[in-house]
PDB file of C-alpha atoms and ligand atoms in Angstrom:
ATOM      1  CA  MET C   1     -33.850 -30.166  41.604  1.00  0.00           C
ATOM      2  CA  SER C   2     -34.646 -33.782  40.782  1.00  0.00           C
ATOM      3  CA  LYS C   3     -31.994 -36.440  40.956  1.00  0.00           C
ATOM      4  CA  PHE C   4     -32.343 -36.886  37.237  1.00  0.00           C
ATOM      5  CA  LYS C   5     -31.716 -33.193  36.492  1.00  0.00           C
ATOM      6  CA  LYS C   6     -28.688 -33.157  38.798  1.00  0.00           C
ATOM      7  CA  ALA C   7     -27.242 -36.193  37.089  1.00  0.00           C
ATOM      8  CA  LEU C   8     -27.847 -34.647  33.704  1.00  0.00           C
ATOM      9  CA  LEU C   9     -26.159 -31.379  34.703  1.00  0.00           C
ATOM     10  CA  CYS C  10     -23.193 -33.209  36.160  1.00  0.00           C
ATOM     11  CA  SER C  11     -22.602 -35.042  32.944  1.00  0.00           C
ATOM     12  CA  ILE C  12     -23.302 -32.143  30.582  1.00  0.00           C
ATOM     13  CA  ALA C  13     -21.484 -29.293  32.349  1.00  0.00           C
ATOM     14  CA  PRO C  14     -17.956 -30.729  31.977  1.00  0.00           C
ATOM     15  CA  MET C  15     -18.681 -31.526  28.338  1.00  0.00           C
ATOM     16  CA  LEU C  16     -19.727 -27.925  27.756  1.00  0.00           C
ATOM     17  CA  VAL C  17     -16.615 -26.568  29.446  1.00  0.00           C
ATOM     18  CA  ALA C  18     -14.373 -28.972  27.550  1.00  0.00           C
ATOM     19  CA  GLY C  19     -16.138 -28.021  24.346  1.00  0.00           C
ATOM     20  CA  MET C  20     -15.540 -24.348  24.953  1.00  0.00           C
ATOM     21  CA  LEU C  21     -11.897 -24.901  25.859  1.00  0.00           C
ATOM     22  CA  GLY C  22     -11.477 -27.116  22.827  1.00  0.00           C
ATOM     23  CA  VAL C  23     -12.738 -24.416  20.486  1.00  0.00           C
ATOM     24  CA  THR C  24     -10.488 -21.743  22.005  1.00  0.00           C
ATOM     25  CA  THR C  25      -7.341 -23.838  21.847  1.00  0.00           C
ATOM     26  CA  GLN C  26      -8.124 -24.964  18.344  1.00  0.00           C
ATOM     27  CA  ALA C  27      -8.594 -21.389  17.104  1.00  0.00           C
ATOM     28  CA  VAL C  28      -5.278 -20.322  18.627  1.00  0.00           C
ATOM     29  CA  ALA C  29      -3.456 -23.464  17.528  1.00  0.00           C
ATOM     30  CA  SER C  30      -4.526 -23.027  13.912  1.00  0.00           C
ATOM     31  CA  GLY C  31      -3.457 -19.395  14.006  1.00  0.00           C
ATOM     32  CA  GLU C  32      -6.927 -17.987  13.423  1.00  0.00           C
ATOM     33  CA  ARG C  33      -6.882 -15.361  16.152  1.00  0.00           C
ATOM     34  CA  LEU C  34      -6.796 -11.912  14.605  1.00  0.00           C
ATOM     35  CA  TYR C  35      -4.712  -9.028  15.947  1.00  0.00           C
ATOM     36  CA  GLY C  36      -5.152  -5.297  15.503  1.00  0.00           C
ATOM     37  CA  ARG C  37      -8.078  -3.147  16.679  1.00  0.00           C
ATOM     38  CA  PHE C  38      -9.783  -0.744  14.322  1.00  0.00           C
ATOM     39  CA  THR C  39     -11.967   2.359  14.407  1.00  0.00           C
ATOM     40  CA  ASN C  40     -15.300   2.350  12.560  1.00  0.00           C
ATOM     41  CA  ASP C  41     -13.425   3.896   9.637  1.00  0.00           C
ATOM     42  CA  ASN C  42     -10.997   0.955   9.561  1.00  0.00           C
ATOM     43  CA  GLU C  43      -8.108   2.951  10.952  1.00  0.00           C
ATOM     44  CA  LEU C  44      -5.777   0.896  13.088  1.00  0.00           C
ATOM     45  CA  TYR C  45      -5.485   1.788  16.772  1.00  0.00           C
ATOM     46  CA  ALA C  46      -1.830   1.967  17.799  1.00  0.00           C
ATOM     47  CA  PRO C  47      -0.903  -1.652  18.652  1.00  0.00           C
ATOM     48  CA  ARG C  48       0.307  -1.993  22.235  1.00  0.00           C
ATOM     49  CA  ASP C  49       1.446  -5.564  22.760  1.00  0.00           C
ATOM     50  CA  TYR C  50       3.519  -5.957  19.576  1.00  0.00           C
ATOM     51  CA  ARG C  51       6.782  -6.494  21.494  1.00  0.00           C
ATOM     52  CA  GLU C  52       5.314  -9.872  22.427  1.00  0.00           C
ATOM     53  CA  TRP C  53       4.725 -10.764  18.756  1.00  0.00           C
ATOM     54  CA  VAL C  54       7.281 -12.449  16.473  1.00  0.00           C
ATOM     55  CA  PHE C  55      10.378 -10.281  15.912  1.00  0.00           C
ATOM     56  CA  ILE C  56      11.439 -10.638  12.280  1.00  0.00           C
ATOM     57  CA  GLY C  57      14.338  -8.238  11.920  1.00  0.00           C
ATOM     58  CA  SER C  58      16.007  -4.879  12.443  1.00  0.00           C
ATOM     59  CA  ASN C  59      17.277  -2.698   9.623  1.00  0.00           C
ATOM     60  CA  VAL C  60      19.242   0.471  10.168  1.00  0.00           C
ATOM     61  CA  THR C  61      19.867   3.336   7.741  1.00  0.00           C
ATOM     62  CA  PRO C  62      22.262   5.597   9.655  1.00  0.00           C
ATOM     63  CA  ASN C  63      22.819   9.244   8.760  1.00  0.00           C
ATOM     64  CA  ASP C  64      26.559   8.751   8.346  1.00  0.00           C
ATOM     65  CA  MET C  65      25.990   6.337   5.461  1.00  0.00           C
ATOM     66  CA  ASN C  66      23.362   8.620   3.864  1.00  0.00           C
ATOM     67  CA  ASP C  67      25.061  12.003   3.422  1.00  0.00           C
ATOM     68  CA  GLY C  68      23.943  12.968   6.911  1.00  0.00           C
ATOM     69  CA  ALA C  69      20.269  12.940   5.980  1.00  0.00           C
ATOM     70  CA  ALA C  70      18.684   9.458   6.068  1.00  0.00           C
ATOM     71  CA  ALA C  71      14.890   9.436   5.788  1.00  0.00           C
ATOM     72  CA  PHE C  72      14.742   7.191   8.887  1.00  0.00           C
ATOM     73  CA  PRO C  73      18.134   7.350  10.634  1.00  0.00           C
ATOM     74  CA  GLU C  74      16.999   4.882  13.318  1.00  0.00           C
ATOM     75  CA  PHE C  75      16.898   1.123  13.691  1.00  0.00           C
ATOM     76  CA  HIS C  76      13.625  -0.312  12.386  1.00  0.00           C
ATOM     77  CA  ASN C  77      12.569  -3.179  14.632  1.00  0.00           C
ATOM     78  CA  VAL C  78       9.906  -5.201  12.861  1.00  0.00           C
ATOM     79  CA  TYR C  79       7.277  -7.521  14.345  1.00  0.00           C
ATOM     80  CA  ILE C  80       4.517  -9.657  12.793  1.00  0.00           C
ATOM     81  CA  ASP C  81       1.451 -10.786  14.746  1.00  0.00           C
ATOM     82  CA  PRO C  82       1.724 -14.414  15.926  1.00  0.00           C
ATOM     83  CA  GLY C  83      -1.401 -15.636  14.114  1.00  0.00           C
ATOM     84  CA  SER C  84      -0.109 -14.401  10.781  1.00  0.00           C
ATOM     85  CA  TYR C  85       3.352 -15.818  11.462  1.00  0.00           C
ATOM     86  CA  ALA C  86       1.735 -19.236  12.036  1.00  0.00           C
ATOM     87  CA  HIS C  87      -0.114 -18.834   8.737  1.00  0.00           C
ATOM     88  CA  TRP C  88       3.121 -17.803   6.970  1.00  0.00           C
ATOM     89  CA  LYS C  89       4.874 -20.926   8.301  1.00  0.00           C
ATOM     90  CA  LYS C  90       2.103 -23.107   6.895  1.00  0.00           C
ATOM     91  CA  THR C  91       1.559 -21.399   3.534  1.00  0.00           C
ATOM     92  CA  GLY C  92       4.380 -18.934   2.774  1.00  0.00           C
ATOM     93  CA  GLU C  93       1.735 -16.212   2.311  1.00  0.00           C
ATOM     94  CA  PHE C  94       0.601 -13.185   4.291  1.00  0.00           C
ATOM     95  CA  ARG C  95      -2.994 -13.890   5.339  1.00  0.00           C
ATOM     96  CA  SER C  96      -5.814 -11.388   5.292  1.00  0.00           C
ATOM     97  CA  GLY C  97      -5.539  -9.969   8.809  1.00  0.00           C
ATOM     98  CA  THR C  98      -1.737  -9.656   8.859  1.00  0.00           C
ATOM     99  CA  VAL C  99      -0.450  -6.797  11.033  1.00  0.00           C
ATOM    100  CA  ILE C 100       3.223  -5.786  10.749  1.00  0.00           C
ATOM    101  CA  VAL C 101       4.639  -3.140  13.076  1.00  0.00           C
ATOM    102  CA  LYS C 102       7.901  -1.281  12.578  1.00  0.00           C
ATOM    103  CA  GLU C 103       9.204   0.374  15.741  1.00  0.00           C
ATOM    104  CA  LEU C 104      11.944   2.961  15.468  1.00  0.00           C
ATOM    105  CA  ALA C 105      14.852   2.964  17.895  1.00  0.00           C
ATOM    106  CA  SER C 106      17.511   5.662  17.767  1.00  0.00           C
ATOM    107  CA  ILE C 107      21.177   4.895  17.299  1.00  0.00           C
ATOM    108  CA  GLY C 108      22.648   5.250  20.756  1.00  0.00           C
ATOM    109  CA  THR C 109      26.357   4.714  21.026  1.00  0.00           C
ATOM    110  CA  LYS C 110      28.749   3.542  18.332  1.00  0.00           C
ATOM    111  CA  GLU C 111      31.143   2.014  20.824  1.00  0.00           C
ATOM    112  CA  ALA C 112      30.695  -1.145  22.838  1.00  0.00           C
ATOM    113  CA  PRO C 113      33.025  -3.699  24.413  1.00  0.00           C
ATOM    114  CA  SER C 114      32.400  -5.821  21.315  1.00  0.00           C
ATOM    115  CA  GLY C 115      33.754  -3.129  18.993  1.00  0.00           C
ATOM    116  CA  HIS C 116      32.673  -0.177  16.846  1.00  0.00           C
ATOM    117  CA  GLY C 117      29.156  -0.398  15.477  1.00  0.00           C
ATOM    118  CA  TYR C 118      25.611   0.814  15.798  1.00  0.00           C
ATOM    119  CA  PHE C 119      23.824   0.124  19.062  1.00  0.00           C
ATOM    120  CA  GLN C 120      20.197   0.886  19.860  1.00  0.00           C
ATOM    121  CA  GLY C 121      19.377   3.894  22.012  1.00  0.00           C
ATOM    122  CA  GLU C 122      15.790   4.899  22.765  1.00  0.00           C
ATOM    123  CA  PHE C 123      12.446   3.991  21.202  1.00  0.00           C
ATOM    124  CA  GLY C 124      10.882   6.466  18.785  1.00  0.00           C
ATOM    125  CA  GLY C 125       7.546   6.140  16.984  1.00  0.00           C
ATOM    126  CA  ILE C 126       5.899   3.231  15.213  1.00  0.00           C
ATOM    127  CA  ALA C 127       4.475   2.619  11.755  1.00  0.00           C
ATOM    128  CA  ALA C 128       2.357  -0.308  10.653  1.00  0.00           C
ATOM    129  CA  MET C 129       0.888  -2.066   7.646  1.00  0.00           C
ATOM    130  CA  VAL C 130      -2.243  -4.210   7.632  1.00  0.00           C
ATOM    131  CA  LYS C 131      -3.441  -6.608   4.949  1.00  0.00           C
ATOM    132  CA  ASP C 132      -7.193  -7.061   5.048  1.00  0.00           C
ATOM    133  CA  ALA C 133      -9.349  -8.047   2.083  1.00  0.00           C
ATOM    134  CA  LYS C 134     -12.578  -7.054   3.833  1.00  0.00           C
ATOM    135  CA  ARG C 135     -11.451  -3.680   5.193  1.00  0.00           C
ATOM    136  CA  TYR C 136      -9.340  -2.576   2.223  1.00  0.00           C
ATOM    137  CA  PRO C 137     -10.776  -4.308  -0.855  1.00  0.00           C
ATOM    138  CA  ASP C 138      -9.653  -1.489  -3.194  1.00  0.00           C
ATOM    139  CA  LYS C 139      -6.083  -1.043  -1.997  1.00  0.00           C
ATOM    140  CA  PRO C 140      -3.304  -2.781  -3.941  1.00  0.00           C
ATOM    141  CA  GLY C 141      -2.774  -6.192  -2.332  1.00  0.00           C
ATOM    142  CA  ASN C 142      -5.349  -5.123   0.309  1.00  0.00           C
ATOM    143  CA  TRP C 143      -2.532  -3.453   2.276  1.00  0.00           C
ATOM    144  CA  ALA C 144      -3.166  -0.236   4.246  1.00  0.00           C
ATOM    145  CA  TYR C 145      -0.304   1.809   5.733  1.00  0.00           C
ATOM    146  CA  PHE C 146      -0.413   3.705   9.001  1.00  0.00           C
ATOM    147  CA  GLY C 147       1.804   6.286  10.610  1.00  0.00           C
ATOM    148  CA  PHE C 148       1.260   7.214  14.246  1.00  0.00           C
ATOM    149  CA  SER C 149       2.109  10.491  15.865  1.00  0.00           C
ATOM    150  CA  ALA C 150       3.203  10.233  19.460  1.00  0.00           C
ATOM    151  CA  ASP C 151      -0.106  11.589  20.767  1.00  0.00           C
ATOM    152  CA  SER C 152      -2.581   9.695  18.586  1.00  0.00           C
ATOM    153  CA  ARG C 153      -3.993   6.309  19.508  1.00  0.00           C
ATOM    154  CA  HIS C 154      -5.004   5.443  15.977  1.00  0.00           C
ATOM    155  CA  GLY C 155      -3.189   6.030  12.755  1.00  0.00           C
ATOM    156  CA  ALA C 156      -3.886   7.861   9.556  1.00  0.00           C
ATOM    157  CA  ILE C 157      -3.909   5.980   6.291  1.00  0.00           C
ATOM    158  CA  GLN C 158      -1.104   7.597   4.357  1.00  0.00           C
ATOM    159  CA  GLU C 159      -1.121   8.662   0.754  1.00  0.00           C
ATOM    160  CA  GLU C 160      -0.765   5.624  -1.464  1.00  0.00           C
ATOM    161  CA  SER C 161       2.206   7.335  -3.123  1.00  0.00           C
ATOM    162  CA  ALA C 162       3.977   7.931   0.171  1.00  0.00           C
ATOM    163  CA  CYS C 163       4.140   4.339   1.378  1.00  0.00           C
ATOM    164  CA  SER C 164       2.519   1.823  -0.890  1.00  0.00           C
ATOM    165  CA  ALA C 165       4.250   2.731  -4.167  1.00  0.00           C
ATOM    166  CA  CYS C 166       7.750   2.159  -2.810  1.00  0.00           C
ATOM    167  CA  HIS C 167       6.704  -1.085  -1.095  1.00  0.00           C
ATOM    168  CA  GLN C 168       4.936  -2.351  -4.232  1.00  0.00           C
ATOM    169  CA  GLN C 169       7.940  -1.602  -6.394  1.00  0.00           C
ATOM    170  CA  ASN C 170      10.788  -2.851  -4.224  1.00  0.00           C
ATOM    171  CA  ALA C 171       9.595  -5.374  -1.635  1.00  0.00           C
ATOM    172  CA  GLY C 172      10.450  -9.045  -2.008  1.00  0.00           C
ATOM    173  CA  GLN C 173       6.977 -10.500  -1.550  1.00  0.00           C
ATOM    174  CA  ASP C 174       3.498  -8.992  -1.372  1.00  0.00           C
ATOM    175  CA  GLN C 175       4.768  -5.503  -0.366  1.00  0.00           C
ATOM    176  CA  VAL C 176       6.824  -6.889   2.554  1.00  0.00           C
ATOM    177  CA  PHE C 177      10.635  -6.602   2.369  1.00  0.00           C
ATOM    178  CA  THR C 178      11.136 -10.336   2.907  1.00  0.00           C
ATOM    179  CA  GLN C 179      14.646  -9.998   1.421  1.00  0.00           C
ATOM    180  CA  PHE C 180      15.688  -8.324   4.705  1.00  0.00           C
ATOM    181  CA  TYR C 181      14.035 -10.824   7.076  1.00  0.00           C
ATOM    182  CA  PRO C 182      15.906 -14.128   7.344  1.00  0.00           C
ATOM    183  CA  VAL C 183      13.437 -15.120  10.076  1.00  0.00           C
ATOM    184  CA  LEU C 184      10.630 -15.128   7.492  1.00  0.00           C
ATOM    185  CA  ARG C 185      12.696 -16.809   4.793  1.00  0.00           C
ATOM    186  CA  ALA C 186      13.775 -19.595   7.145  1.00  0.00           C
ATOM    187  CA  ALA C 187      10.177 -20.241   8.237  1.00  0.00           C
ATOM    188  CA  LYS C 188       8.753 -20.308   4.721  1.00  0.00           C
ATOM    189  CA  PRO C 189       7.664 -23.823   3.742  1.00  0.00           C
TER     190      PRO C 189
HETATM  191  C1  HEC N   1      11.209   4.928  -0.455  1.00  0.00           C
HETATM  192  C2  HEC N   1      10.647   3.662  -0.086  1.00  0.00           C
HETATM  193  C3  HEC N   1       9.728   3.539   1.128  1.00  0.00           C
HETATM  194  C4  HEC N   1       8.693   4.356   1.520  1.00  0.00           C
HETATM  195  C5  HEC N   1       8.209   5.642   0.867  1.00  0.00           C
HETATM  196  C6  HEC N   1       8.125   3.746   2.712  1.00  0.00           C
HETATM  197  N1  HEC N   1       8.784   2.600   3.010  1.00  0.00           N
HETATM  198 FE1  HEC N   1       8.292   1.313   4.524  1.00  0.00          FE
HETATM  199  N2  HEC N   1       9.997   0.267   4.135  1.00  0.00           N
HETATM  200  C7  HEC N   1      10.876   0.492   3.084  1.00  0.00           C
HETATM  201  C8  HEC N   1      11.984  -0.448   3.173  1.00  0.00           C
HETATM  202  C9  HEC N   1      13.153  -0.543   2.196  1.00  0.00           C
HETATM  203  C10 HEC N   1      11.747  -1.241   4.311  1.00  0.00           C
HETATM  204  C11 HEC N   1      12.632  -2.367   4.851  1.00  0.00           C
HETATM  205  C12 HEC N   1      14.003  -1.874   5.195  1.00  0.00           C
HETATM  206  C13 HEC N   1      14.018  -0.800   6.237  1.00  0.00           C
HETATM  207  O1  HEC N   1      13.287  -0.902   7.234  1.00  0.00           O
HETATM  208  O2  HEC N   1      14.787   0.143   6.062  1.00  0.00           O
HETATM  209  C14 HEC N   1      10.470  -0.779   4.875  1.00  0.00           C
HETATM  210  C15 HEC N   1       9.855  -1.375   5.957  1.00  0.00           C
HETATM  211  C16 HEC N   1       8.586  -1.058   6.406  1.00  0.00           C
HETATM  212  C17 HEC N   1       7.828  -1.848   7.355  1.00  0.00           C
HETATM  213  C18 HEC N   1       8.203  -3.189   7.904  1.00  0.00           C
HETATM  214  C19 HEC N   1       7.699  -4.318   6.979  1.00  0.00           C
HETATM  215  C20 HEC N   1       8.420  -4.387   5.633  1.00  0.00           C
HETATM  216  O3  HEC N   1       7.753  -4.384   4.592  1.00  0.00           O
HETATM  217  O4  HEC N   1       9.669  -4.466   5.602  1.00  0.00           O
HETATM  218  C21 HEC N   1       6.662  -1.174   7.588  1.00  0.00           C
HETATM  219  C22 HEC N   1       5.540  -1.565   8.530  1.00  0.00           C
HETATM  220  C23 HEC N   1       6.705   0.040   6.778  1.00  0.00           C
HETATM  221  N3  HEC N   1       7.884   0.058   6.050  1.00  0.00           N
HETATM  222  C24 HEC N   1       5.720   1.006   6.768  1.00  0.00           C
HETATM  223  C25 HEC N   1       5.774   2.153   5.968  1.00  0.00           C
HETATM  224  C26 HEC N   1       4.838   3.257   6.061  1.00  0.00           C
HETATM  225  C27 HEC N   1       3.643   3.323   7.000  1.00  0.00           C
HETATM  226  C28 HEC N   1       5.215   4.174   5.125  1.00  0.00           C
HETATM  227  C29 HEC N   1       4.581   5.527   4.818  1.00  0.00           C
HETATM  228  C30 HEC N   1       4.455   6.445   5.910  1.00  0.00           C
HETATM  229  C31 HEC N   1       6.404   3.646   4.464  1.00  0.00           C
HETATM  230  N4  HEC N   1       6.708   2.420   4.998  1.00  0.00           N
HETATM  231  C32 HEC N   1       7.052   4.285   3.418  1.00  0.00           C
HETATM  232  C33 HEC N   1      10.728   1.423   2.103  1.00  0.00           C
HETATM  233  C34 HEC N   1       9.791   2.446   2.091  1.00  0.00           C
END
């Protein structure tokens, strides 16, 4: 290799590396990284790392406040992907690409040193909703809903009537129950 080539490489290589690093950091910093993996039919694979996302709240609808027969008698621990949380903080909107996971946790004990109450027991299943204008152009608000059975890695899009109708009718903003998530309300610009 000629001296000239060596010199050229030495000066270009670090620039290339810095350039690549710069792009990566910028994409993450501006919240552009997308979460969620999909089958060819645009079904969501069961998210795995959601407990490292942003925790937005935990609602509980216990049996003993619902005539012994609540639809979901567990805690509902809800997480939003970090990229979409960053976008929410900037704009107050759910971006195309938003993934929200609700993980069920049973009610364990109702007694703790702090007093009587509801305390989380064991994890149950998960459900999720995804907003994506490209994947779901015909769904209301571009939201698709997924339920996961314990043995399936990707979800089934549920009947519109089963999930979407209730969310459309009752949720605070864009089919998400923002009225129950002070974390989201506090972060909204
Ligand atoms: C009868 C109304 C109703 C139906 C039907 C319903 N949900 Fe929900 N969903 C709620 C309410 C209310 C909350 C927030 C409070 C809670 O968790 O209890 C919620 C919360 C969620 C959340 C967390 C984000 C948010 O918007 O609060 C996800 C994800 C979710 N539901 C998915 C689903 C899926 C998937 C289905 C269908 C299998 C479904 N829901 C059916 C009422 C409903």
